[in-house]
C-alpha cells in the first residue's frame, strides 16, 4: 500500500494523476481485460508513477471481484475501488452495494453520483434533496471506515449549465462530508475548453482547487485540451486512460496529458523527467495486451510522432531537430524516424544511412542512383517509409553489398478443404520450398493454417539448423494491400503489396515489404527480407560449403 504522505496533504503546485484504464477503459468496444491483464497494467502504471489506479467496480463482475480479492501490491500508487453512492431510501450503513465497495481491500474509493437535476428528476425519479443526502451520507461513511474518499460528479458540466446552484450544491456536499477529491465529470464529452476553464474557476471559489479533479470524455475531440484547461483553472487531479481508451470516443489520453503537464506547462507530478521515458513503452504495452496495432499517429508516443518524410524537413532536422520537432523524442521514450519514399531527397537517404550506421561520402555517385531507385520502386508499389528494414537492404546492396545467406529457388503451395473423421471442417495448406544454402540445395515440406504460414515454416526448417539466430524471430503483423496497376492496364493485373513486421527475443522490431502480382510471391519477398535483415544484424556468416 502506498504511503499517505504524498496523497493526503494538499499542495497547490502538485497535480495528481488518476488512471481509469482498468475501469473506464474496459468499457471500450472490443476490450475485455483478464485479471492478469489488470494486474500487469496496474504494475506498469505504478512504476510509471501514477498516483491513483482505478481497478474497477467490486461486485460488478467476476473479473473485478477477483482483482479486488487480491489486488497487486503497489509501490507508488493507490488502488481505487469504484462504485455508486447509497441507493434512495437506504442508509449508508445499510446499503449492500456501498458496503461491497467499502469492504474492498484497497485504501481509496471513488463514488459516482448525479449532479445534473435533469438526471435526478428523470433517471432517478427522486427528490433533489434526497440525491444531495445520498452524496453526503455515502462520502461520510467512506471517511468513517477509513477510506480516502472521492466523488465523481457525473454530468457535472451539463448540470452546471442547466442549474449551476444545484450542481454546486452536490459538489459542496461531497467536499464538506470529507471528500479528498471532488471530480468534475464531462460525462457526455460535449463541453469545450473555454467552458471547462470558466466553470472550473467558478467551482474553485467554493471547493478549493487542491480538492478538485477533472474527468473528460473525448466526444468532441477535446478531452486532453479540456483536462489541461481545468488544470489552468485550478483543478489538481486529472483523470484519463492509457491511449485514451473508453466508451464511445474514449477518455482523455493520459499519454498526452502527462507530457503536456510536465514538459509544456511545467507542473509537478509524480511522473518526473526520469519516468517520462516510460510513456512510449507503457502505451505500446497496452496495445500488445489488447493484441492490436498501435496508432502510429498518437501524440508523443506514436511511431510516426517524430517521423520525417519530406526532403526539406529532413534537411532542416539534420541541422537542428527543433526545426520540426516540438520536443526531443527521447524525453517520452520515443525515437526519431527518417522515412524514405518517393518524396525523399538526398537528405533523407543520408539521414537513414546515419541511423543504420553506414558511413558514406555525401557526394558518393551512388546516392542519387539510390534516390532514383527508391522513387521508381515506390511508383511500382513499394513503400519504404514503413519498411525500414527492406530499405536498409536495398541501400546496402547498392552501396556496399549484402551477403547472400540463402537463395529461395522454388516453392509450391497446395490448399485443401475437407472434413475429418469427426465431421469437422479442415482447411489446410501444404508448402514445399527449395533453398540453396552454402552451395547445397535443401528441400523441405511443411503444413500451416495458410499458404504463407506453411511456406514460412518450410523455409525456417531449411534455414534454422544453419542459422540458429532466426529461431527466436516471429511475425507479429501482416498486412496486404491490393494496388491498381502501376502502368498501363485494365485493372485485372493489379499489384499486391505485403508488409510484414517481425520481432526477436530482445523486443527489436523491423518491417519489410514485398510487391508482386501474386500475393504469395509478395509475401515470400517480404519474409526473405525479414530473415536476411535478422541474419545481417546478428552477424551471421555466409556458408561457403554445406559442412
PDB file of N, CA and C in Angstrom, residues 157-254:
ATOM      1  N   UNK A 157     -20.794  19.216 -15.920  1.00  0.00           N
ATOM      2  CA  UNK A 157     -20.783  20.422 -16.754  1.00  0.00           C
ATOM      3  C   UNK A 157     -22.136  20.655 -17.429  1.00  0.00           C
ATOM      4  N   UNK A 158     -22.789  19.579 -17.858  1.00  0.00           N
ATOM      5  CA  UNK A 158     -24.154  19.726 -18.369  1.00  0.00           C
ATOM      6  C   UNK A 158     -25.082  20.210 -17.257  1.00  0.00           C
ATOM      7  N   UNK A 159     -24.885  19.633 -16.060  1.00  0.00           N
ATOM      8  CA  UNK A 159     -25.698  20.054 -14.933  1.00  0.00           C
ATOM      9  C   UNK A 159     -25.466  21.500 -14.542  1.00  0.00           C
ATOM     10  N   UNK A 160     -24.206  21.925 -14.566  1.00  0.00           N
ATOM     11  CA  UNK A 160     -23.888  23.310 -14.207  1.00  0.00           C
ATOM     12  C   UNK A 160     -24.532  24.284 -15.186  1.00  0.00           C
ATOM     13  N   UNK A 161     -24.469  23.939 -16.481  1.00  0.00           N
ATOM     14  CA  UNK A 161     -25.053  24.845 -17.477  1.00  0.00           C
ATOM     15  C   UNK A 161     -26.575  24.913 -17.343  1.00  0.00           C
ATOM     16  N   UNK A 162     -27.195  23.821 -16.857  1.00  0.00           N
ATOM     17  CA  UNK A 162     -28.651  23.800 -16.700  1.00  0.00           C
ATOM     18  C   UNK A 162     -29.092  24.436 -15.385  1.00  0.00           C
ATOM     19  N   UNK A 163     -28.353  24.133 -14.308  1.00  0.00           N
ATOM     20  CA  UNK A 163     -28.739  24.602 -12.975  1.00  0.00           C
ATOM     21  C   UNK A 163     -27.476  24.691 -12.120  1.00  0.00           C
ATOM     22  N   UNK A 164     -26.737  25.785 -12.243  1.00  0.00           N
ATOM     23  CA  UNK A 164     -25.450  25.867 -11.541  1.00  0.00           C
ATOM     24  C   UNK A 164     -25.576  25.749 -10.029  1.00  0.00           C
ATOM     25  N   UNK A 165     -26.625  26.267  -9.461  1.00  0.00           N
ATOM     26  CA  UNK A 165     -26.763  26.218  -7.999  1.00  0.00           C
ATOM     27  C   UNK A 165     -26.868  24.774  -7.509  1.00  0.00           C
ATOM     28  N   UNK A 166     -27.643  23.943  -8.230  1.00  0.00           N
ATOM     29  CA  UNK A 166     -27.810  22.564  -7.786  1.00  0.00           C
ATOM     30  C   UNK A 166     -26.529  21.760  -7.998  1.00  0.00           C
ATOM     31  N   UNK A 167     -25.877  21.939  -9.127  1.00  0.00           N
ATOM     32  CA  UNK A 167     -24.625  21.217  -9.378  1.00  0.00           C
ATOM     33  C   UNK A 167     -23.597  21.558  -8.308  1.00  0.00           C
ATOM     34  N   UNK A 168     -23.504  22.840  -7.953  1.00  0.00           N
ATOM     35  CA  UNK A 168     -22.560  23.256  -6.910  1.00  0.00           C
ATOM     36  C   UNK A 168     -22.962  22.710  -5.544  1.00  0.00           C
ATOM     37  N   UNK A 169     -24.269  22.624  -5.287  1.00  0.00           N
ATOM     38  CA  UNK A 169     -24.723  22.079  -4.007  1.00  0.00           C
ATOM     39  C   UNK A 169     -24.266  20.626  -3.846  1.00  0.00           C
ATOM     40  N   UNK A 170     -24.347  19.846  -4.930  1.00  0.00           N
ATOM     41  CA  UNK A 170     -23.913  18.441  -4.874  1.00  0.00           C
ATOM     42  C   UNK A 170     -22.409  18.345  -4.641  1.00  0.00           C
ATOM     43  N   UNK A 171     -21.638  19.156  -5.353  1.00  0.00           N
ATOM     44  CA  UNK A 171     -20.184  19.138  -5.205  1.00  0.00           C
ATOM     45  C   UNK A 171     -19.776  19.556  -3.793  1.00  0.00           C
ATOM     46  N   UNK A 172     -20.402  20.594  -3.281  1.00  0.00           N
ATOM     47  CA  UNK A 172     -20.071  21.051  -1.925  1.00  0.00           C
ATOM     48  C   UNK A 172     -20.460  20.032  -0.879  1.00  0.00           C
ATOM     49  N   UNK A 173     -21.552  19.314  -1.103  1.00  0.00           N
ATOM     50  CA  UNK A 173     -21.970  18.293  -0.141  1.00  0.00           C
ATOM     51  C   UNK A 173     -20.886  17.230   0.003  1.00  0.00           C
ATOM     52  N   UNK A 174     -20.294  16.841  -1.108  1.00  0.00           N
ATOM     53  CA  UNK A 174     -19.223  15.848  -1.062  1.00  0.00           C
ATOM     54  C   UNK A 174     -18.001  16.402  -0.344  1.00  0.00           C
ATOM     55  N   UNK A 175     -17.618  17.625  -0.681  1.00  0.00           N
ATOM     56  CA  UNK A 175     -16.422  18.234  -0.081  1.00  0.00           C
ATOM     57  C   UNK A 175     -16.592  18.412   1.429  1.00  0.00           C
ATOM     58  N   UNK A 176     -17.732  18.920   1.849  1.00  0.00           N
ATOM     59  CA  UNK A 176     -17.958  19.179   3.278  1.00  0.00           C
ATOM     60  C   UNK A 176     -18.121  17.886   4.076  1.00  0.00           C
ATOM     61  N   UNK A 177     -18.413  16.786   3.376  1.00  0.00           N
ATOM     62  CA  UNK A 177     -18.543  15.496   4.059  1.00  0.00           C
ATOM     63  C   UNK A 177     -17.212  14.766   4.170  1.00  0.00           C
ATOM     64  N   UNK A 178     -16.160  15.371   3.625  1.00  0.00           N
ATOM     65  CA  UNK A 178     -14.823  14.807   3.803  1.00  0.00           C
ATOM     66  C   UNK A 178     -14.175  14.257   2.551  1.00  0.00           C
ATOM     67  N   UNK A 179     -14.747  14.515   1.374  1.00  0.00           N
ATOM     68  CA  UNK A 179     -14.142  14.007   0.147  1.00  0.00           C
ATOM     69  C   UNK A 179     -12.781  14.642  -0.072  1.00  0.00           C
ATOM     70  N   UNK A 180     -11.754  13.790  -0.263  1.00  0.00           N
ATOM     71  CA  UNK A 180     -10.421  14.316  -0.594  1.00  0.00           C
ATOM     72  C   UNK A 180     -10.436  14.939  -1.980  1.00  0.00           C
ATOM     73  N   UNK A 181     -11.202  14.331  -2.893  1.00  0.00           N
ATOM     74  CA  UNK A 181     -11.293  14.844  -4.255  1.00  0.00           C
ATOM     75  C   UNK A 181     -12.753  14.907  -4.700  1.00  0.00           C
ATOM     76  N   UNK A 182     -13.117  16.040  -5.240  1.00  0.00           N
ATOM     77  CA  UNK A 182     -14.414  16.224  -5.898  1.00  0.00           C
ATOM     78  C   UNK A 182     -14.110  16.346  -7.381  1.00  0.00           C
ATOM     79  N   UNK A 183     -14.491  15.329  -8.133  1.00  0.00           N
ATOM     80  CA  UNK A 183     -14.082  15.223  -9.539  1.00  0.00           C
ATOM     81  C   UNK A 183     -15.226  15.674 -10.443  1.00  0.00           C
ATOM     82  N   UNK A 184     -14.962  16.694 -11.244  1.00  0.00           N
ATOM     83  CA  UNK A 184     -15.963  17.240 -12.156  1.00  0.00           C
ATOM     84  C   UNK A 184     -15.895  16.472 -13.470  1.00  0.00           C
ATOM     85  N   UNK A 185     -17.006  15.833 -13.843  1.00  0.00           N
ATOM     86  CA  UNK A 185     -17.003  14.925 -14.993  1.00  0.00           C
ATOM     87  C   UNK A 185     -17.751  15.525 -16.182  1.00  0.00           C
ATOM     88  N   UNK A 186     -17.090  15.526 -17.326  1.00  0.00           N
ATOM     89  CA  UNK A 186     -17.752  15.861 -18.589  1.00  0.00           C
ATOM     90  C   UNK A 186     -18.176  14.539 -19.211  1.00  0.00           C
ATOM     91  N   UNK A 187     -19.214  13.952 -18.635  1.00  0.00           N
ATOM     92  CA  UNK A 187     -19.590  12.572 -18.929  1.00  0.00           C
ATOM     93  C   UNK A 187     -19.996  12.370 -20.384  1.00  0.00           C
ATOM     94  N   UNK A 188     -20.727  13.316 -20.947  1.00  0.00           N
ATOM     95  CA  UNK A 188     -21.142  13.194 -22.344  1.00  0.00           C
ATOM     96  C   UNK A 188     -20.086  13.719 -23.313  1.00  0.00           C
ATOM     97  N   UNK A 189     -19.041  14.340 -22.797  1.00  0.00           N
ATOM     98  CA  UNK A 189     -17.935  14.790 -23.628  1.00  0.00           C
ATOM     99  C   UNK A 189     -18.263  15.929 -24.567  1.00  0.00           C
ATOM    100  N   UNK A 190     -19.283  16.709 -24.252  1.00  0.00           N
ATOM    101  CA  UNK A 190     -19.712  17.753 -25.181  1.00  0.00           C
ATOM    102  C   UNK A 190     -19.287  19.158 -24.831  1.00  0.00           C
ATOM    103  N   UNK A 191     -18.524  19.325 -23.744  1.00  0.00           N
ATOM    104  CA  UNK A 191     -18.122  20.666 -23.314  1.00  0.00           C
ATOM    105  C   UNK A 191     -16.813  21.066 -23.979  1.00  0.00           C
ATOM    106  N   UNK A 192     -16.663  22.353 -24.266  1.00  0.00           N
ATOM    107  CA  UNK A 192     -15.471  22.852 -24.948  1.00  0.00           C
ATOM    108  C   UNK A 192     -14.492  23.475 -23.952  1.00  0.00           C
ATOM    109  N   UNK A 193     -13.211  23.614 -24.327  1.00  0.00           N
ATOM    110  CA  UNK A 193     -12.185  24.059 -23.372  1.00  0.00           C
ATOM    111  C   UNK A 193     -12.483  25.384 -22.687  1.00  0.00           C
ATOM    112  N   UNK A 194     -12.988  26.362 -23.422  1.00  0.00           N
ATOM    113  CA  UNK A 194     -13.247  27.661 -22.774  1.00  0.00           C
ATOM    114  C   UNK A 194     -14.360  27.541 -21.735  1.00  0.00           C
ATOM    115  N   UNK A 195     -15.332  26.635 -21.968  1.00  0.00           N
ATOM    116  CA  UNK A 195     -16.386  26.422 -20.983  1.00  0.00           C
ATOM    117  C   UNK A 195     -15.836  25.717 -19.750  1.00  0.00           C
ATOM    118  N   UNK A 196     -15.016  24.700 -19.984  1.00  0.00           N
ATOM    119  CA  UNK A 196     -14.406  23.965 -18.871  1.00  0.00           C
ATOM    120  C   UNK A 196     -13.640  24.922 -17.969  1.00  0.00           C
ATOM    121  N   UNK A 197     -12.788  25.750 -18.563  1.00  0.00           N
ATOM    122  CA  UNK A 197     -11.946  26.640 -17.762  1.00  0.00           C
ATOM    123  C   UNK A 197     -12.780  27.602 -16.936  1.00  0.00           C
ATOM    124  N   UNK A 198     -13.831  28.167 -17.538  1.00  0.00           N
ATOM    125  CA  UNK A 198     -14.671  29.135 -16.814  1.00  0.00           C
ATOM    126  C   UNK A 198     -15.443  28.453 -15.685  1.00  0.00           C
ATOM    127  N   UNK A 199     -16.005  27.265 -15.954  1.00  0.00           N
ATOM    128  CA  UNK A 199     -16.812  26.586 -14.934  1.00  0.00           C
ATOM    129  C   UNK A 199     -15.944  26.095 -13.788  1.00  0.00           C
ATOM    130  N   UNK A 200     -14.777  25.508 -14.094  1.00  0.00           N
ATOM    131  CA  UNK A 200     -13.888  25.035 -13.028  1.00  0.00           C
ATOM    132  C   UNK A 200     -13.435  26.196 -12.161  1.00  0.00           C
ATOM    133  N   UNK A 201     -13.146  27.328 -12.757  1.00  0.00           N
ATOM    134  CA  UNK A 201     -12.747  28.507 -11.972  1.00  0.00           C
ATOM    135  C   UNK A 201     -13.861  28.925 -11.021  1.00  0.00           C
ATOM    136  N   UNK A 202     -15.104  28.838 -11.477  1.00  0.00           N
ATOM    137  CA  UNK A 202     -16.238  29.180 -10.614  1.00  0.00           C
ATOM    138  C   UNK A 202     -16.355  28.196  -9.455  1.00  0.00           C
ATOM    139  N   UNK A 203     -16.217  26.896  -9.753  1.00  0.00           N
ATOM    140  CA  UNK A 203     -16.307  25.883  -8.708  1.00  0.00           C
ATOM    141  C   UNK A 203     -15.179  26.047  -7.690  1.00  0.00           C
ATOM    142  N   UNK A 204     -13.985  26.412  -8.170  1.00  0.00           N
ATOM    143  CA  UNK A 204     -12.819  26.538  -7.297  1.00  0.00           C
ATOM    144  C   UNK A 204     -12.996  27.641  -6.250  1.00  0.00           C
ATOM    145  N   UNK A 205     -13.941  28.532  -6.473  1.00  0.00           N
ATOM    146  CA  UNK A 205     -14.236  29.553  -5.465  1.00  0.00           C
ATOM    147  C   UNK A 205     -15.033  28.970  -4.305  1.00  0.00           C
ATOM    148  N   UNK A 206     -15.621  27.785  -4.503  1.00  0.00           N
ATOM    149  CA  UNK A 206     -16.428  27.139  -3.456  1.00  0.00           C
ATOM    150  C   UNK A 206     -15.758  25.875  -2.912  1.00  0.00           C
ATOM    151  N   UNK A 207     -15.082  25.135  -3.804  1.00  0.00           N
ATOM    152  CA  UNK A 207     -14.326  23.940  -3.423  1.00  0.00           C
ATOM    153  C   UNK A 207     -12.878  24.191  -3.820  1.00  0.00           C
ATOM    154  N   UNK A 208     -11.934  24.175  -2.876  1.00  0.00           N
ATOM    155  CA  UNK A 208     -10.542  24.501  -3.211  1.00  0.00           C
ATOM    156  C   UNK A 208     -10.004  23.657  -4.361  1.00  0.00           C
ATOM    157  N   UNK A 209      -9.209  24.280  -5.219  1.00  0.00           N
ATOM    158  CA  UNK A 209      -8.634  23.564  -6.348  1.00  0.00           C
ATOM    159  C   UNK A 209      -7.798  22.372  -5.925  1.00  0.00           C
ATOM    160  N   UNK A 210      -7.208  22.429  -4.741  1.00  0.00           N
ATOM    161  CA  UNK A 210      -6.412  21.301  -4.235  1.00  0.00           C
ATOM    162  C   UNK A 210      -7.271  20.091  -3.912  1.00  0.00           C
ATOM    163  N   UNK A 211      -8.583  20.245  -4.040  1.00  0.00           N
ATOM    164  CA  UNK A 211      -9.512  19.129  -3.833  1.00  0.00           C
ATOM    165  C   UNK A 211     -10.377  18.889  -5.063  1.00  0.00           C
ATOM    166  N   UNK A 212     -10.053  19.521  -6.182  1.00  0.00           N
ATOM    167  CA  UNK A 212     -10.847  19.376  -7.401  1.00  0.00           C
ATOM    168  C   UNK A 212     -10.134  18.502  -8.420  1.00  0.00           C
ATOM    169  N   UNK A 213     -10.900  17.612  -9.046  1.00  0.00           N
ATOM    170  CA  UNK A 213     -10.384  16.797 -10.133  1.00  0.00           C
ATOM    171  C   UNK A 213     -11.182  17.023 -11.400  1.00  0.00           C
ATOM    172  N   UNK A 214     -10.667  16.529 -12.518  1.00  0.00           N
ATOM    173  CA  UNK A 214     -11.329  16.667 -13.813  1.00  0.00           C
ATOM    174  C   UNK A 214     -11.338  15.309 -14.509  1.00  0.00           C
ATOM    175  N   UNK A 215     -12.478  14.977 -15.120  1.00  0.00           N
ATOM    176  CA  UNK A 215     -12.650  13.692 -15.812  1.00  0.00           C
ATOM    177  C   UNK A 215     -13.374  13.985 -17.120  1.00  0.00           C
ATOM    178  N   UNK A 216     -12.662  13.864 -18.257  1.00  0.00           N
ATOM    179  CA  UNK A 216     -13.221  14.266 -19.544  1.00  0.00           C
ATOM    180  C   UNK A 216     -13.328  13.102 -20.519  1.00  0.00           C
ATOM    181  N   UNK A 217     -14.414  13.119 -21.278  1.00  0.00           N
ATOM    182  CA  UNK A 217     -14.584  12.198 -22.405  1.00  0.00           C
ATOM    183  C   UNK A 217     -14.324  12.953 -23.700  1.00  0.00           C
ATOM    184  N   UNK A 218     -14.077  12.204 -24.761  1.00  0.00           N
ATOM    185  CA  UNK A 218     -13.490  12.790 -25.969  1.00  0.00           C
ATOM    186  C   UNK A 218     -14.478  12.922 -27.132  1.00  0.00           C
ATOM    187  N   UNK A 219     -15.747  13.116 -26.836  1.00  0.00           N
ATOM    188  CA  UNK A 219     -16.748  13.100 -27.896  1.00  0.00           C
ATOM    189  C   UNK A 219     -16.643  14.279 -28.848  1.00  0.00           C
ATOM    190  N   UNK A 220     -15.996  15.360 -28.458  1.00  0.00           N
ATOM    191  CA  UNK A 220     -15.737  16.467 -29.388  1.00  0.00           C
ATOM    192  C   UNK A 220     -14.266  16.528 -29.788  1.00  0.00           C
ATOM    193  N   UNK A 221     -13.482  15.505 -29.389  1.00  0.00           N
ATOM    194  CA  UNK A 221     -12.053  15.520 -29.693  1.00  0.00           C
ATOM    195  C   UNK A 221     -11.270  16.476 -28.820  1.00  0.00           C
ATOM    196  N   UNK A 222     -11.851  16.892 -27.682  1.00  0.00           N
ATOM    197  CA  UNK A 222     -11.227  17.906 -26.828  1.00  0.00           C
ATOM    198  C   UNK A 222     -10.887  17.408 -25.431  1.00  0.00           C
ATOM    199  N   UNK A 223     -10.870  16.105 -25.216  1.00  0.00           N
ATOM    200  CA  UNK A 223     -10.691  15.593 -23.848  1.00  0.00           C
ATOM    201  C   UNK A 223      -9.375  16.034 -23.231  1.00  0.00           C
ATOM    202  N   UNK A 224      -8.280  15.950 -23.985  1.00  0.00           N
ATOM    203  CA  UNK A 224      -6.987  16.379 -23.438  1.00  0.00           C
ATOM    204  C   UNK A 224      -6.985  17.887 -23.222  1.00  0.00           C
ATOM    205  N   UNK A 225      -7.453  18.650 -24.211  1.00  0.00           N
ATOM    206  CA  UNK A 225      -7.500  20.109 -24.083  1.00  0.00           C
ATOM    207  C   UNK A 225      -8.380  20.523 -22.909  1.00  0.00           C
ATOM    208  N   UNK A 226      -9.514  19.841 -22.739  1.00  0.00           N
ATOM    209  CA  UNK A 226     -10.398  20.153 -21.614  1.00  0.00           C
ATOM    210  C   UNK A 226      -9.728  19.871 -20.276  1.00  0.00           C
ATOM    211  N   UNK A 227      -8.991  18.774 -20.217  1.00  0.00           N
ATOM    212  CA  UNK A 227      -8.294  18.419 -18.971  1.00  0.00           C
ATOM    213  C   UNK A 227      -7.259  19.482 -18.615  1.00  0.00           C
ATOM    214  N   UNK A 228      -6.497  19.921 -19.615  1.00  0.00           N
ATOM    215  CA  UNK A 228      -5.485  20.951 -19.368  1.00  0.00           C
ATOM    216  C   UNK A 228      -6.131  22.281 -19.003  1.00  0.00           C
ATOM    217  N   UNK A 229      -7.279  22.587 -19.603  1.00  0.00           N
ATOM    218  CA  UNK A 229      -7.990  23.826 -19.265  1.00  0.00           C
ATOM    219  C   UNK A 229      -8.430  23.804 -17.807  1.00  0.00           C
ATOM    220  N   UNK A 230      -8.866  22.637 -17.330  1.00  0.00           N
ATOM    221  CA  UNK A 230      -9.273  22.523 -15.929  1.00  0.00           C
ATOM    222  C   UNK A 230      -8.100  22.731 -14.988  1.00  0.00           C
ATOM    223  N   UNK A 231      -6.938  22.204 -15.373  1.00  0.00           N
ATOM    224  CA  UNK A 231      -5.740  22.412 -14.554  1.00  0.00           C
ATOM    225  C   UNK A 231      -5.390  23.901 -14.516  1.00  0.00           C
ATOM    226  N   UNK A 232      -5.481  24.571 -15.636  1.00  0.00           N
ATOM    227  CA  UNK A 232      -5.229  26.015 -15.690  1.00  0.00           C
ATOM    228  C   UNK A 232      -6.173  26.781 -14.757  1.00  0.00           C
ATOM    229  N   UNK A 233      -7.387  26.262 -14.634  1.00  0.00           N
ATOM    230  CA  UNK A 233      -8.383  26.940 -13.800  1.00  0.00           C
ATOM    231  C   UNK A 233      -8.259  26.584 -12.329  1.00  0.00           C
ATOM    232  N   UNK A 234      -7.370  25.650 -11.981  1.00  0.00           N
ATOM    233  CA  UNK A 234      -7.122  25.362 -10.574  1.00  0.00           C
ATOM    234  C   UNK A 234      -7.289  23.932 -10.134  1.00  0.00           C
ATOM    235  N   UNK A 235      -7.884  23.054 -10.949  1.00  0.00           N
ATOM    236  CA  UNK A 235      -8.032  21.648 -10.551  1.00  0.00           C
ATOM    237  C   UNK A 235      -6.656  21.014 -10.388  1.00  0.00           C
ATOM    238  N   UNK A 236      -6.532  20.097  -9.446  1.00  0.00           N
ATOM    239  CA  UNK A 236      -5.236  19.496  -9.178  1.00  0.00           C
ATOM    240  C   UNK A 236      -5.246  17.968  -9.193  1.00  0.00           C
ATOM    241  N   UNK A 237      -6.327  17.389  -9.670  1.00  0.00           N
ATOM    242  CA  UNK A 237      -6.309  15.969 -10.012  1.00  0.00           C
ATOM    243  C   UNK A 237      -6.854  15.848 -11.429  1.00  0.00           C
ATOM    244  N   UNK A 238      -6.219  14.982 -12.237  1.00  0.00           N
ATOM    245  CA  UNK A 238      -6.673  14.787 -13.614  1.00  0.00           C
ATOM    246  C   UNK A 238      -6.812  13.299 -13.874  1.00  0.00           C
ATOM    247  N   UNK A 239      -7.937  12.937 -14.486  1.00  0.00           N
ATOM    248  CA  UNK A 239      -8.217  11.533 -14.765  1.00  0.00           C
ATOM    249  C   UNK A 239      -8.124  11.265 -16.263  1.00  0.00           C
ATOM    250  N   UNK A 240      -7.680  10.070 -16.610  1.00  0.00           N
ATOM    251  CA  UNK A 240      -7.574   9.677 -18.012  1.00  0.00           C
ATOM    252  C   UNK A 240      -7.251   8.206 -18.114  1.00  0.00           C
ATOM    253  N   UNK A 241      -7.065   7.747 -19.340  1.00  0.00           N
ATOM    254  CA  UNK A 241      -6.751   6.345 -19.592  1.00  0.00           C
ATOM    255  C   UNK A 241      -5.553   6.246 -20.531  1.00  0.00           C
ATOM    256  N   UNK A 242      -4.885   5.102 -20.499  1.00  0.00           N
ATOM    257  CA  UNK A 242      -3.777   4.867 -21.439  1.00  0.00           C
ATOM    258  C   UNK A 242      -4.341   4.853 -22.856  1.00  0.00           C
ATOM    259  N   UNK A 243      -3.742   5.639 -23.726  1.00  0.00           N
ATOM    260  CA  UNK A 243      -4.127   5.716 -25.139  1.00  0.00           C
ATOM    261  C   UNK A 243      -5.555   6.190 -25.351  1.00  0.00           C
ATOM    262  N   UNK A 244      -6.150   6.809 -24.322  1.00  0.00           N
ATOM    263  CA  UNK A 244      -7.495   7.352 -24.488  1.00  0.00           C
ATOM    264  C   UNK A 244      -8.591   6.313 -24.601  1.00  0.00           C
ATOM    265  N   UNK A 245      -8.354   5.106 -24.071  1.00  0.00           N
ATOM    266  CA  UNK A 245      -9.411   4.086 -24.089  1.00  0.00           C
ATOM    267  C   UNK A 245     -10.664   4.620 -23.405  1.00  0.00           C
ATOM    268  N   UNK A 246     -11.806   4.087 -23.780  1.00  0.00           N
ATOM    269  CA  UNK A 246     -13.047   4.487 -23.135  1.00  0.00           C
ATOM    270  C   UNK A 246     -14.223   4.288 -24.066  1.00  0.00           C
ATOM    271  N   UNK A 247     -15.420   4.315 -23.507  1.00  0.00           N
ATOM    272  CA  UNK A 247     -16.606   4.090 -24.335  1.00  0.00           C
ATOM    273  C   UNK A 247     -16.802   5.248 -25.320  1.00  0.00           C
ATOM    274  N   UNK A 248     -17.576   4.983 -26.338  1.00  0.00           N
ATOM    275  CA  UNK A 248     -17.849   5.936 -27.433  1.00  0.00           C
ATOM    276  C   UNK A 248     -16.531   6.398 -28.063  1.00  0.00           C
ATOM    277  N   UNK A 249     -16.171   7.671 -27.868  1.00  0.00           N
ATOM    278  CA  UNK A 249     -14.948   8.217 -28.478  1.00  0.00           C
ATOM    279  C   UNK A 249     -13.754   8.161 -27.533  1.00  0.00           C
ATOM    280  N   UNK A 250     -13.930   7.586 -26.370  1.00  0.00           N
ATOM    281  CA  UNK A 250     -12.818   7.418 -25.445  1.00  0.00           C
ATOM    282  C   UNK A 250     -12.729   8.490 -24.381  1.00  0.00           C
ATOM    283  N   UNK A 251     -11.762   8.309 -23.495  1.00  0.00           N
ATOM    284  CA  UNK A 251     -11.477   9.251 -22.414  1.00  0.00           C
ATOM    285  C   UNK A 251     -10.269  10.100 -22.782  1.00  0.00           C
ATOM    286  N   UNK A 252      -9.931  11.029 -21.911  1.00  0.00           N
ATOM    287  CA  UNK A 252      -8.715  11.814 -22.099  1.00  0.00           C
ATOM    288  C   UNK A 252      -7.509  10.886 -22.089  1.00  0.00           C
ATOM    289  N   UNK A 253      -6.603  11.103 -23.033  1.00  0.00           N
ATOM    290  CA  UNK A 253      -5.436  10.240 -23.202  1.00  0.00           C
ATOM    291  C   UNK A 253      -4.342  10.641 -22.214  1.00  0.00           C
ATOM    292  N   UNK A 254      -4.095   9.769 -21.253  1.00  0.00           N
ATOM    293  CA  UNK A 254      -3.082  10.057 -20.236  1.00  0.00           C
ATOM    294  C   UNK A 254      -1.682  10.146 -20.834  1.00  0.00           C
TER     295      UNK A 254
END
